Amino acid sequence: MPRKLLLPYKSVFSHFRAPQGLHDSLAMNAARSGYRVFSANSTAASTELAKKITERLGAELGKSVVYQETNGETRVEIKESVRGQDIFIIQTIPRDVNTAVMELLIMAYALKTSCARNIIGVIPYFPYSKQSKMRKRGSIVCKLLASMLAKAGLTHIITMDLHQKEIQGFFSFPVDNLRASPFLLQYIQEEIPDYRNAVIVAKSPGAAKRAQSYAERLRLGLAVIHGEAQCTEQDMDDGRHSPPMLKNATVHPGLELPLMMAKEKPPITVVGDVGGRIAIIVDDIIDDVESFVAAAEILKERGAYKIFVMATHGLLSADAPRLIEESSIDEVVVTNTVPHEVQKLQCPKIKTVDISLILSEAIRRIHNGESMAYLFRNITVDD
């Protein structure tokens, strides 16, 4: 029987802080306990989260080599035996998304052919999660990626704050969709001195449920930005008008469908009072920051004296650091699900919250066959 990996229970989630230290008798050899942790990233910057997780587990990263050949192909070599063990692959997604996906697929397949017992992917930010709906004559790429991961040999996935919770239905194996909100809520309470004078803001009606959850937990007010400046996913063509209606299209003489009225957004407005208060905009992903910058300008005009942006995944693509630095936003707080050290050097307004604690605890519980319910305490559908 493999020995179970144990951590000090009381310190695991006490105020969401790391334990002061792991007792020597609890830091057991991972290989002897029947599990190993690998990083599928080929870049050093992307392995930082994996190192933090293994440090909390009292384990070492599995021995492997992941690199790109001169012709651009990805090669993965496993340098130790994994036969009959539970293998956890930690894969953070840097800017080169497609290379990261191939690294994960190839490593999973290599472990499968090496007779690993279970292969669990730890993917804090799941790529292509925004492509989870049909757009015009496109495809649901997220469903395709889920099928590819299953085919490669993954048997379980640990992820965090999926863009759409329905994505879990794309998989043929279990998915644990953890939440970063407890860590972000703690940051608000501890790092924003006058947070009692704050209001939680949704930058579009689509983000209102998440904002409402934050507002209710912090006992704060809620504001929603609505109007013509916003462009949400619901406004995009979802493919149901395919083929498009033609001006001279032939209509069956007996068929008279009611005409759908065209959408017309009202002038920009803020529903809720933000005058003389701290505005905290919450969302799951911050990538192209133009909409956040525009929301900050509107809130400034309405009297907010300080503006924070809180998000789980800080992709911060393109000119995001420069735009944030030049905007009315005072601080952008994201977790380390995605590596963004370069962006932090370009913009000191960007702050990071570490979520390695909950990921390491999820790994421990899955390996030991323990319930995951503790990690979802007080979590509702809207979180």
Coordinates of C-alpha atoms in Angstrom, one line a residue:
M1 CA 0.0 0.0 0.0
P2 CA 1.4 3.4 -0.9
R3 CA 1.8 5.8 2.0
K4 CA -0.4 8.9 2.0
L5 CA 1.0 12.3 1.6
L6 CA 0.0 14.4 4.6
L7 CA 0.2 18.1 5.3
P8 CA -0.5 19.9 8.6
Y9 CA -4.3 20.0 8.4
K10 CA -5.0 23.1 10.4
S11 CA -2.5 25.2 8.4
V12 CA -3.7 24.1 5.0
F13 CA -6.4 26.7 4.7
S14 CA -6.0 28.9 7.8
H15 CA -6.7 32.4 6.4
F16 CA -5.5 31.1 3.0
R17 CA -1.8 31.4 4.1
A18 CA 1.0 29.0 3.6
P19 CA 2.1 26.8 6.5
Q20 CA 5.1 28.2 8.4
G21 CA 7.0 25.1 7.7
L22 CA 6.5 21.4 6.8
H23 CA 7.6 19.0 9.5
D24 CA 10.5 16.8 8.4
S25 CA 8.5 13.6 9.0
L26 CA 5.8 14.9 6.6
A27 CA 8.1 15.8 3.7
M28 CA 8.2 12.3 2.3
N29 CA 9.8 11.1 -0.9
A30 CA 7.2 11.5 -3.7
A31 CA 8.4 8.6 -5.7
R32 CA 8.0 6.2 -2.7
S33 CA 4.5 7.5 -2.0
G34 CA 3.2 6.6 -5.5
Y35 CA 2.9 10.0 -7.1
R36 CA 5.1 12.4 -9.1
V37 CA 4.7 16.0 -10.2
F38 CA 6.0 17.1 -13.6
S39 CA 6.2 20.4 -15.4
A40 CA 5.4 20.4 -19.1
N41 CA 6.8 23.9 -19.7
S42 CA 9.9 24.3 -21.8
T43 CA 10.6 27.9 -20.5
A44 CA 12.0 28.7 -17.0
A45 CA 9.5 31.5 -16.3
S46 CA 6.6 29.2 -16.8
T47 CA 7.8 26.6 -14.2
E48 CA 7.7 29.0 -11.2
L49 CA 4.2 27.9 -10.2
A50 CA 5.2 24.2 -10.5
K51 CA 8.1 24.9 -8.1
K52 CA 5.9 26.6 -5.6
I53 CA 3.4 23.7 -5.6
T54 CA 6.1 21.0 -5.2
E55 CA 7.7 23.0 -2.4
R56 CA 4.4 23.0 -0.5
L57 CA 4.0 19.3 -1.1
G58 CA 7.5 18.6 0.2
A59 CA 8.3 16.9 -3.1
E60 CA 10.6 17.4 -6.1
L61 CA 9.7 18.0 -9.7
G62 CA 9.9 14.9 -11.8
K63 CA 12.9 14.5 -14.1
S64 CA 12.0 15.3 -17.7
V65 CA 13.2 17.3 -20.6
V66 CA 10.9 19.5 -22.7
Y67 CA 12.4 21.4 -25.6
Q68 CA 11.8 22.7 -29.1
E69 CA 13.9 21.2 -31.9
T70 CA 15.4 23.4 -34.6
N71 CA 12.5 22.6 -37.0
G72 CA 10.0 23.8 -34.4
E73 CA 8.8 20.4 -33.3
T74 CA 8.3 19.7 -29.5
R75 CA 10.1 16.9 -27.9
V76 CA 9.5 15.4 -24.4
E77 CA 11.6 12.9 -22.7
I78 CA 10.7 11.3 -19.3
K79 CA 13.9 10.6 -17.3
E80 CA 12.6 8.3 -14.6
S81 CA 10.2 5.4 -14.1
V82 CA 6.5 6.3 -13.6
R83 CA 5.0 2.9 -13.9
G84 CA 1.9 2.4 -11.7
Q85 CA 2.1 6.0 -10.2
D86 CA -0.3 8.9 -10.1
I87 CA 1.3 11.6 -12.3
F88 CA 0.4 15.3 -12.0
I89 CA 1.4 17.5 -15.0
I90 CA 1.5 21.2 -14.1
Q91 CA 1.1 23.3 -17.2
T92 CA 0.9 27.1 -17.1
I93 CA 0.0 28.8 -20.3
P94 CA 2.4 31.5 -21.5
R95 CA 2.0 33.7 -24.5
D96 CA 2.8 30.9 -26.9
V97 CA -0.4 29.1 -26.3
N98 CA -0.2 26.5 -29.0
T99 CA 3.3 25.4 -28.0
A100 CA 2.1 24.9 -24.4
V101 CA -0.8 22.8 -25.6
M102 CA 1.5 20.6 -27.6
E103 CA 3.9 20.2 -24.7
L104 CA 1.0 19.1 -22.5
L105 CA -0.4 16.6 -25.1
I106 CA 3.0 15.1 -25.9
M107 CA 4.0 14.7 -22.2
A108 CA 0.6 13.1 -21.3
Y109 CA 1.0 10.6 -24.2
A110 CA 4.6 9.9 -23.1
L111 CA 3.5 9.2 -19.6
K112 CA 0.6 7.0 -20.9
T113 CA 2.9 4.9 -22.9
S114 CA 5.2 4.6 -19.8
C115 CA 2.4 2.9 -17.9
A116 CA 1.5 5.7 -15.5
R117 CA -1.6 4.7 -13.5
N118 CA -3.4 8.0 -13.6
I119 CA -2.4 11.2 -15.4
I120 CA -3.9 14.4 -13.9
G121 CA -3.5 17.7 -15.7
V122 CA -3.1 20.8 -13.4
I123 CA -4.0 23.6 -15.9
P124 CA -4.8 26.7 -13.8
Y125 CA -5.8 28.7 -16.9
F126 CA -7.5 26.5 -19.5
P127 CA -6.6 27.7 -23.0
Y128 CA -9.2 28.4 -25.7
S129 CA -11.9 28.8 -23.0
K130 CA -13.2 31.8 -24.7
Q131 CA -13.9 29.7 -27.8
S132 CA -16.6 27.6 -26.1
K133 CA -19.5 28.8 -28.3
M134 CA -20.3 28.6 -31.9
R135 CA -19.4 31.8 -33.8
K136 CA -20.7 32.2 -37.3
R137 CA -19.1 29.3 -39.3
G138 CA -16.3 28.7 -36.7
S139 CA -15.9 25.9 -34.3
I140 CA -16.0 25.2 -30.6
V141 CA -12.3 24.9 -30.2
C142 CA -12.5 24.3 -26.4
K143 CA -14.5 21.0 -27.1
L144 CA -11.8 20.0 -29.6
L145 CA -9.0 20.5 -27.0
A146 CA -10.9 18.5 -24.4
S147 CA -11.1 15.6 -26.8
M148 CA -7.4 15.9 -27.6
L149 CA -6.5 15.8 -23.9
A150 CA -8.6 12.7 -23.3
K151 CA -7.0 11.0 -26.4
A152 CA -3.5 11.9 -25.2
G153 CA -4.2 10.0 -21.9
L154 CA -5.3 12.5 -19.3
T155 CA -7.7 11.0 -16.8
H156 CA -8.5 14.1 -14.6
I157 CA -8.1 17.9 -14.8
I158 CA -7.6 20.5 -12.1
T159 CA -8.3 24.0 -13.3
M160 CA -9.4 27.3 -12.0
D161 CA -12.2 29.7 -12.8
L162 CA -13.2 28.4 -16.2
H163 CA -14.5 31.2 -18.5
Q164 CA -17.8 29.3 -18.8
K165 CA -18.6 26.6 -16.2
E166 CA -20.4 24.6 -18.9
I167 CA -17.0 23.8 -20.3
Q168 CA -16.8 20.9 -17.8
G169 CA -19.4 19.1 -19.9
F170 CA -16.9 18.9 -22.8
F171 CA -14.8 16.4 -21.0
S172 CA -15.2 12.6 -20.7
F173 CA -13.3 12.5 -17.3
P174 CA -13.6 14.4 -14.0
V175 CA -12.8 18.2 -13.9
D176 CA -12.3 20.1 -10.7
N177 CA -12.9 23.8 -11.3
L178 CA -11.3 25.5 -8.3
R179 CA -12.0 29.2 -7.4
A180 CA -9.6 32.0 -6.8
S181 CA -12.2 34.3 -5.3
P182 CA -11.2 33.5 -1.6
F183 CA -7.7 34.7 -2.3
L184 CA -8.8 37.9 -4.1
L185 CA -11.4 38.6 -1.3
Q186 CA -8.6 38.2 1.3
Y187 CA -6.4 40.7 -0.7
I188 CA -9.2 43.2 -0.7
Q189 CA -9.7 42.9 3.0
E190 CA -6.0 43.1 3.9
E191 CA -4.4 45.3 1.2
I192 CA -7.1 47.9 0.6
P193 CA -7.2 49.9 3.9
D194 CA -10.5 51.7 3.3
Y195 CA -12.3 48.8 1.5
R196 CA -15.5 49.4 3.6
N197 CA -15.9 52.5 1.5
A198 CA -15.7 50.5 -1.7
V199 CA -18.3 49.4 -4.3
I200 CA -17.9 46.3 -6.5
V201 CA -18.3 47.1 -10.2
A202 CA -19.3 44.8 -13.1
K203 CA -17.9 46.4 -16.3
S204 CA -20.8 44.8 -18.3
P205 CA -24.2 43.2 -17.4
G206 CA -22.6 39.8 -18.2
A207 CA -20.2 40.1 -15.3
A208 CA -22.9 41.2 -12.8
K209 CA -23.3 37.7 -11.2
R210 CA -19.6 37.5 -10.3
A211 CA -19.7 41.1 -9.0
Q212 CA -22.8 40.4 -7.0
S213 CA -21.1 37.4 -5.3
Y214 CA -18.1 39.6 -4.3
A215 CA -20.4 42.4 -3.1
E216 CA -22.5 40.0 -0.9
R217 CA -19.4 38.4 0.7
L218 CA -17.8 41.7 1.5
R219 CA -21.1 43.4 2.5
L220 CA -20.5 46.1 -0.1
G221 CA -22.6 47.9 -2.7
L222 CA -22.9 46.9 -6.3
A223 CA -22.6 48.9 -9.5
V224 CA -23.0 47.8 -13.2
I225 CA -21.8 49.6 -16.3
H226 CA -24.2 49.4 -19.2
G227 CA -24.4 51.1 -22.5
E228 CA -23.2 51.5 -26.1
A229 CA -19.5 51.4 -25.1
Q230 CA -19.7 47.8 -24.0
C231 CA -19.4 44.8 -26.3
T232 CA -20.2 41.5 -24.7
E233 CA -20.1 37.9 -26.0
Q234 CA -23.9 37.9 -26.1
D235 CA -23.9 40.5 -28.8
M236 CA -21.8 38.5 -31.2
D237 CA -23.3 36.4 -34.0
D238 CA -23.6 32.9 -32.6
G239 CA -24.1 31.2 -36.0
R240 CA -27.9 30.8 -35.8
H241 CA -28.3 33.2 -38.8
S242 CA -26.4 30.9 -41.1
P243 CA -26.7 31.3 -44.0
P244 CA -27.3 35.1 -43.6
M245 CA -30.5 36.6 -44.8
L246 CA -30.3 38.1 -48.3
K247 CA -32.1 41.1 -49.5
N248 CA -33.6 39.3 -52.5
A249 CA -34.0 35.9 -50.8
T250 CA -36.9 33.8 -51.9
V251 CA -39.4 33.3 -49.1
H252 CA -42.0 30.5 -49.0
P253 CA -45.4 32.2 -49.7
G254 CA -47.0 30.5 -46.7
L255 CA -44.2 31.3 -44.3
E256 CA -44.3 34.7 -42.4
L257 CA -42.0 34.8 -39.4
P258 CA -42.1 37.8 -37.1
L259 CA -39.3 40.2 -37.7
M260 CA -36.6 40.4 -35.0
M261 CA -36.0 44.0 -34.0
A262 CA -32.4 45.2 -34.2
K263 CA -30.5 45.8 -31.0
E264 CA -29.8 49.4 -30.0
K265 CA -27.8 50.0 -26.8
P266 CA -28.7 52.9 -24.6
P267 CA -26.2 55.7 -23.8
I268 CA -23.5 54.7 -21.4
T269 CA -24.7 54.6 -17.8
V270 CA -23.5 53.4 -14.4
V271 CA -26.3 51.7 -12.4
G272 CA -25.3 52.3 -8.8
D273 CA -23.6 55.0 -6.8
V274 CA -19.7 55.3 -7.1
G275 CA -19.3 58.9 -6.1
G276 CA -16.6 59.4 -3.5
R277 CA -15.9 55.7 -3.2
I278 CA -13.3 53.1 -4.2
A279 CA -14.4 51.2 -7.3
I280 CA -13.3 47.5 -7.6
I281 CA -13.9 46.0 -11.0
V282 CA -14.0 42.2 -10.9
D283 CA -13.8 39.7 -13.8
D284 CA -12.3 36.3 -14.5
I285 CA -9.9 37.2 -17.3
I286 CA -8.0 40.4 -18.1
D287 CA -6.5 40.2 -21.5
D288 CA -7.0 43.1 -23.9
V289 CA -7.5 45.9 -21.4
E290 CA -9.3 48.5 -23.5
S291 CA -12.7 47.7 -21.9
F292 CA -11.2 47.9 -18.4
V293 CA -9.5 51.3 -19.2
A294 CA -12.8 52.6 -20.6
A295 CA -14.7 51.5 -17.6
A296 CA -12.1 53.2 -15.3
E297 CA -12.6 56.5 -17.2
I298 CA -16.3 56.3 -16.8
L299 CA -16.0 55.5 -13.1
K300 CA -13.6 58.4 -12.6
E301 CA -16.1 60.7 -14.3
R302 CA -18.8 59.5 -11.9
G303 CA -16.7 60.4 -8.9
A304 CA -14.8 57.2 -7.9
Y305 CA -11.5 58.4 -6.3
K306 CA -9.6 55.1 -6.6
I307 CA -10.0 52.2 -9.0
F308 CA -8.9 48.6 -8.7
V309 CA -9.2 45.7 -11.2
M310 CA -9.4 42.2 -9.8
A311 CA -9.2 39.1 -12.1
T312 CA -8.1 35.5 -11.8
H313 CA -6.2 35.2 -15.0
G314 CA -3.9 38.0 -16.0
L315 CA -3.1 37.3 -19.7
L316 CA -2.3 41.0 -20.2
S317 CA -1.6 40.6 -24.0
A318 CA -0.2 43.1 -26.4
D319 CA 0.2 46.7 -25.0
A320 CA -1.8 45.9 -21.8
P321 CA 1.0 47.0 -19.4
R322 CA 1.5 50.4 -21.1
L323 CA -2.3 51.0 -21.3
I324 CA -2.7 50.2 -17.7
E325 CA 0.2 52.4 -16.7
E326 CA -1.3 55.4 -18.6
S327 CA -4.9 54.8 -17.5
S328 CA -7.0 55.9 -14.4
I329 CA -6.6 52.4 -13.0
D330 CA -4.7 52.5 -9.7
E331 CA -4.0 48.8 -9.3
V332 CA -4.5 45.5 -11.2
V333 CA -4.6 42.4 -9.1
V334 CA -4.3 39.0 -10.7
T335 CA -3.3 35.5 -9.6
N336 CA -0.3 33.6 -10.8
T337 CA -2.3 31.1 -12.9
V338 CA -0.5 32.7 -15.9
P339 CA 3.1 33.8 -15.8
H340 CA 3.3 37.6 -16.2
E341 CA 6.6 38.7 -14.6
V342 CA 7.6 40.6 -17.8
Q343 CA 4.4 42.6 -17.6
K344 CA 5.0 43.4 -14.0
L345 CA 8.4 44.9 -14.8
Q346 CA 6.7 47.1 -17.5
C347 CA 3.9 48.2 -15.2
P348 CA 4.3 48.5 -11.4
K349 CA 0.5 48.7 -11.0
I350 CA 0.2 45.0 -11.6
K351 CA 0.1 42.9 -8.4
T352 CA 0.1 39.1 -8.0
V353 CA -1.8 36.8 -5.6
D354 CA -0.3 33.3 -5.1
I355 CA -2.8 30.5 -5.5
S356 CA -0.3 27.6 -5.3
L357 CA -1.7 26.7 -1.9
I358 CA -5.1 25.5 -3.1
L359 CA -3.5 23.7 -6.1
S360 CA -1.1 21.8 -3.9
E361 CA -4.0 20.8 -1.5
A362 CA -6.0 19.6 -4.5
I363 CA -3.2 17.4 -5.6
R364 CA -2.8 16.0 -2.1
R365 CA -6.5 15.2 -1.8
I366 CA -6.8 13.6 -5.2
H367 CA -3.8 11.4 -4.7
N368 CA -5.0 10.3 -1.2
G369 CA -8.5 9.7 -2.5
E370 CA -10.0 12.4 -0.1
S371 CA -13.0 14.5 -0.7
M372 CA -12.6 17.8 -2.6
A373 CA -15.6 19.3 -0.8
Y374 CA -13.4 21.2 1.6
L375 CA -12.0 23.3 -1.3
F376 CA -15.5 24.3 -2.3
R377 CA -16.8 25.5 1.0
N378 CA -19.4 28.2 0.7
I379 CA -18.9 28.2 -3.1
T380 CA -22.1 28.8 -5.1
V381 CA -23.0 28.4 -8.7
D382 CA -22.4 32.2 -9.4
D383 CA -18.9 32.2 -7.9

